[in-house]
Amino acid sequence: MSKNPHIGIVVGSTREGRFSERAAAWFHKIAARRSDLSVEIVDLRDYPMPFFDEPASPAWMQPKDHVAERWAAKLAALDGFVFVTPEYNHGYSAVLKNALDYAFQQFNRKPAAFVGYGGVGAARAIEQLRMVAVELQMAPIPKSVNIGMAEFLGIWQQGKDFVDFPHLEQAAGVLLDDFSWWSHTLQTGRQATSALASVG
């Protein structure tokens, strides 16, 4: 019997004073209460990769950078990803795009979900990330958690907490229900494909 899918909650900003660290911790606390998934926080600060400067895409050649090798190993050990993203100028962060560009096969056939914060709940950044996820052969789910500007500023600057906005936890629960189905289904599919390949 398969173990529960192991999910990485990726902190998608590394700047000083970032809000993503707090949002990731909040989401992790909710997800960790579930019995159908295991979760961990994956902080991009722990993987300080240079701007992508490899001779070829990771789809064709493994990166030579030693931090990128650690990043790829971490991704390979995960069964799905929840990306916590800000919205900068109607897009997501450069450091997150760079991290996505440094791997390929380790993302394939795994689900992706998104927790965004900022203007319109980072909806524009999330839509862009969904397109990138498809190109990396992930399966982005339609549900997301959108922390709008009022909630974001209330928590970040006005002394409020996530519990003051119960609709956010409700959205997280809906996302996780859907994400769990995709995680288990794709985990089973990858395992079946691997078993067939080993026989063949």
Coordinates of C-alpha atoms in Angstrom, one line a residue:
M1 CA 0.0 0.0 0.0
S2 CA 1.3 3.4 -1.0
K3 CA 2.3 5.9 1.7
N4 CA 0.4 9.2 1.8
P5 CA 1.7 11.6 -0.8
H6 CA 4.4 13.9 0.6
I7 CA 3.8 17.5 -0.4
G8 CA 6.2 20.4 -0.5
I9 CA 4.8 23.9 0.4
V10 CA 7.2 26.1 -1.5
V11 CA 8.0 29.5 -0.1
G12 CA 8.1 31.6 -3.3
S13 CA 9.8 34.7 -2.1
T14 CA 13.2 35.2 -0.5
R15 CA 13.3 39.0 0.1
E16 CA 13.7 40.6 3.5
G17 CA 10.4 41.2 5.2
R18 CA 8.6 38.7 3.0
F19 CA 5.0 37.7 3.8
S20 CA 5.2 34.3 2.1
E21 CA 7.0 32.7 5.1
R22 CA 4.0 33.6 7.3
A23 CA 1.5 32.4 4.7
A24 CA 3.3 29.1 4.2
A25 CA 3.4 28.4 7.9
W26 CA -0.3 29.1 8.2
F27 CA -1.1 26.8 5.3
H28 CA 1.3 24.1 6.6
K29 CA -0.5 24.1 10.0
I30 CA -3.9 23.5 8.2
A31 CA -2.5 20.8 5.9
A32 CA -0.6 19.0 8.7
R33 CA -3.9 18.2 10.5
R34 CA -4.9 16.0 7.7
S35 CA -4.5 12.2 7.7
D36 CA -4.3 11.8 3.9
L37 CA -1.2 13.9 3.2
S38 CA 2.2 14.6 4.7
V39 CA 3.6 18.0 4.2
E40 CA 6.8 20.0 4.7
I41 CA 7.8 23.6 4.0
V42 CA 10.4 24.0 1.3
D43 CA 12.1 27.4 1.5
L44 CA 13.8 28.9 -1.5
R45 CA 16.2 30.6 0.8
D46 CA 17.7 27.2 1.4
Y47 CA 18.4 26.8 -2.3
P48 CA 20.2 30.0 -3.4
M49 CA 20.7 29.2 -7.0
P50 CA 22.2 31.7 -9.5
F51 CA 20.2 33.0 -12.4
F52 CA 19.8 30.1 -14.8
D53 CA 23.1 29.8 -16.7
E54 CA 23.3 26.2 -17.8
P55 CA 24.2 24.9 -21.3
A56 CA 20.8 23.4 -21.8
S57 CA 17.3 23.0 -20.3
P58 CA 17.0 20.5 -17.4
A59 CA 14.6 18.7 -19.8
W60 CA 17.7 17.6 -21.7
M61 CA 20.6 17.9 -19.3
Q62 CA 20.9 17.9 -15.6
P63 CA 22.2 21.2 -14.2
K64 CA 25.8 21.3 -13.0
D65 CA 25.2 23.8 -10.2
H66 CA 25.6 22.0 -6.9
V67 CA 22.7 23.9 -5.2
A68 CA 20.5 23.0 -8.2
E69 CA 21.4 19.4 -7.7
R70 CA 20.1 19.6 -4.1
W71 CA 17.0 21.4 -5.3
A72 CA 16.3 18.6 -7.8
A73 CA 16.8 15.9 -5.2
K74 CA 14.3 17.6 -2.9
L75 CA 11.8 17.9 -5.7
A76 CA 12.2 14.3 -6.7
A77 CA 11.3 13.2 -3.1
L78 CA 8.0 15.1 -3.2
D79 CA 4.7 14.0 -4.7
G80 CA 3.2 17.4 -5.2
F81 CA 3.7 21.1 -4.7
V82 CA 1.8 24.0 -3.1
F83 CA 3.5 27.2 -4.3
V84 CA 3.1 30.2 -2.0
T85 CA 3.5 33.3 -4.2
P86 CA 3.4 37.0 -4.0
E87 CA 2.2 39.2 -6.9
Y88 CA 4.9 41.6 -8.2
N89 CA 3.8 43.9 -11.0
H90 CA 1.0 41.5 -12.1
G91 CA 3.4 38.5 -12.0
Y92 CA 5.1 36.2 -9.6
S93 CA 8.6 36.5 -8.2
A94 CA 11.8 36.1 -10.3
V95 CA 13.3 33.7 -7.7
L96 CA 10.4 31.3 -8.0
K97 CA 10.6 31.4 -11.8
N98 CA 14.3 30.7 -11.6
A99 CA 13.7 27.7 -9.3
L100 CA 11.1 26.3 -11.7
D101 CA 13.6 26.7 -14.6
Y102 CA 16.2 24.6 -12.7
A103 CA 14.3 21.3 -12.9
F104 CA 12.0 19.4 -15.2
Q105 CA 11.5 15.6 -14.7
Q106 CA 11.2 16.1 -10.9
F107 CA 8.0 18.1 -11.6
N108 CA 6.5 15.7 -14.1
R109 CA 3.1 14.2 -13.4
K110 CA 2.7 15.7 -10.0
P111 CA -0.1 18.1 -8.9
A112 CA 0.5 21.8 -8.3
A113 CA -1.6 24.2 -6.2
F114 CA -1.2 27.8 -5.3
V115 CA -1.6 30.1 -2.3
G116 CA -1.3 33.8 -3.4
Y117 CA -1.3 37.1 -1.7
G118 CA -1.5 40.7 -2.7
G119 CA -3.6 42.5 -5.4
V120 CA -6.7 40.5 -6.3
G121 CA -5.2 37.7 -4.2
A122 CA -2.3 37.2 -6.7
A123 CA -4.8 35.8 -9.2
R124 CA -2.7 37.1 -12.1
A125 CA 0.5 35.6 -10.7
I126 CA -1.3 32.3 -10.2
E127 CA -2.6 32.2 -13.7
Q128 CA 0.9 32.7 -15.0
L129 CA 2.2 30.0 -12.7
R130 CA -0.4 27.5 -14.0
M131 CA 0.8 27.9 -17.6
V132 CA 4.4 27.3 -16.5
A133 CA 3.3 24.3 -14.4
V134 CA 1.6 22.8 -17.5
E135 CA 4.8 23.2 -19.5
L136 CA 6.7 21.4 -16.7
Q137 CA 4.1 18.6 -17.0
M138 CA 2.6 19.2 -13.6
A139 CA -1.2 19.0 -13.1
P140 CA -2.3 22.4 -11.7
I141 CA -5.6 22.2 -9.9
P142 CA -8.3 24.8 -10.4
K143 CA -8.7 25.6 -6.7
S144 CA -6.5 28.2 -5.1
V145 CA -6.2 30.3 -1.9
N146 CA -6.3 34.0 -2.8
I147 CA -5.3 36.3 0.1
G148 CA -6.6 39.7 -1.1
M149 CA -5.2 43.0 -0.3
A150 CA -7.5 43.7 2.7
E151 CA -6.6 40.4 4.4
F152 CA -2.9 40.7 3.4
L153 CA -2.5 44.3 4.8
G154 CA -4.6 43.4 7.9
I155 CA -2.3 40.5 8.8
W156 CA 0.9 42.1 7.7
Q157 CA 0.5 45.6 9.1
Q158 CA -2.6 45.9 11.2
G159 CA -2.1 43.3 13.9
K160 CA -4.7 40.9 12.6
D161 CA -4.2 37.2 12.1
F162 CA -5.4 34.5 9.7
V163 CA -8.1 33.5 12.2
D164 CA -9.7 36.9 11.7
F165 CA -10.5 35.9 8.1
P166 CA -12.1 32.4 8.4
H167 CA -13.0 32.3 4.7
L168 CA -9.2 31.8 4.0
E169 CA -9.1 28.6 6.0
Q170 CA -12.3 27.4 4.3
A171 CA -10.6 28.0 0.9
A172 CA -7.6 26.1 2.1
G173 CA -9.7 23.2 3.1
V174 CA -11.4 23.1 -0.3
L175 CA -8.1 23.3 -2.1
L176 CA -6.6 20.5 0.0
D177 CA -9.6 18.2 -0.6
D178 CA -9.1 18.5 -4.3
F179 CA -5.4 18.4 -4.1
S180 CA -5.5 15.2 -2.1
W181 CA -7.4 13.4 -4.8
W182 CA -5.0 14.5 -7.4
S183 CA -2.0 13.7 -5.3
H184 CA -3.2 10.1 -4.6
T185 CA -4.3 9.5 -8.2
L186 CA -1.1 10.8 -9.8
Q187 CA 1.0 8.9 -7.2
T188 CA -0.7 5.7 -8.2
G189 CA -0.2 6.4 -11.9
R190 CA 3.5 7.2 -11.5
Q191 CA 4.0 4.0 -9.5
A192 CA 2.1 1.9 -12.1
T193 CA 4.2 3.5 -14.9
S194 CA 7.4 2.8 -12.9
A195 CA 6.4 -0.9 -12.3
L196 CA 5.7 -1.4 -16.0
A197 CA 9.0 0.1 -17.0
S198 CA 10.9 -2.2 -14.6
V199 CA 9.1 -5.2 -16.1
G200 CA 9.7 -4.1 -19.6

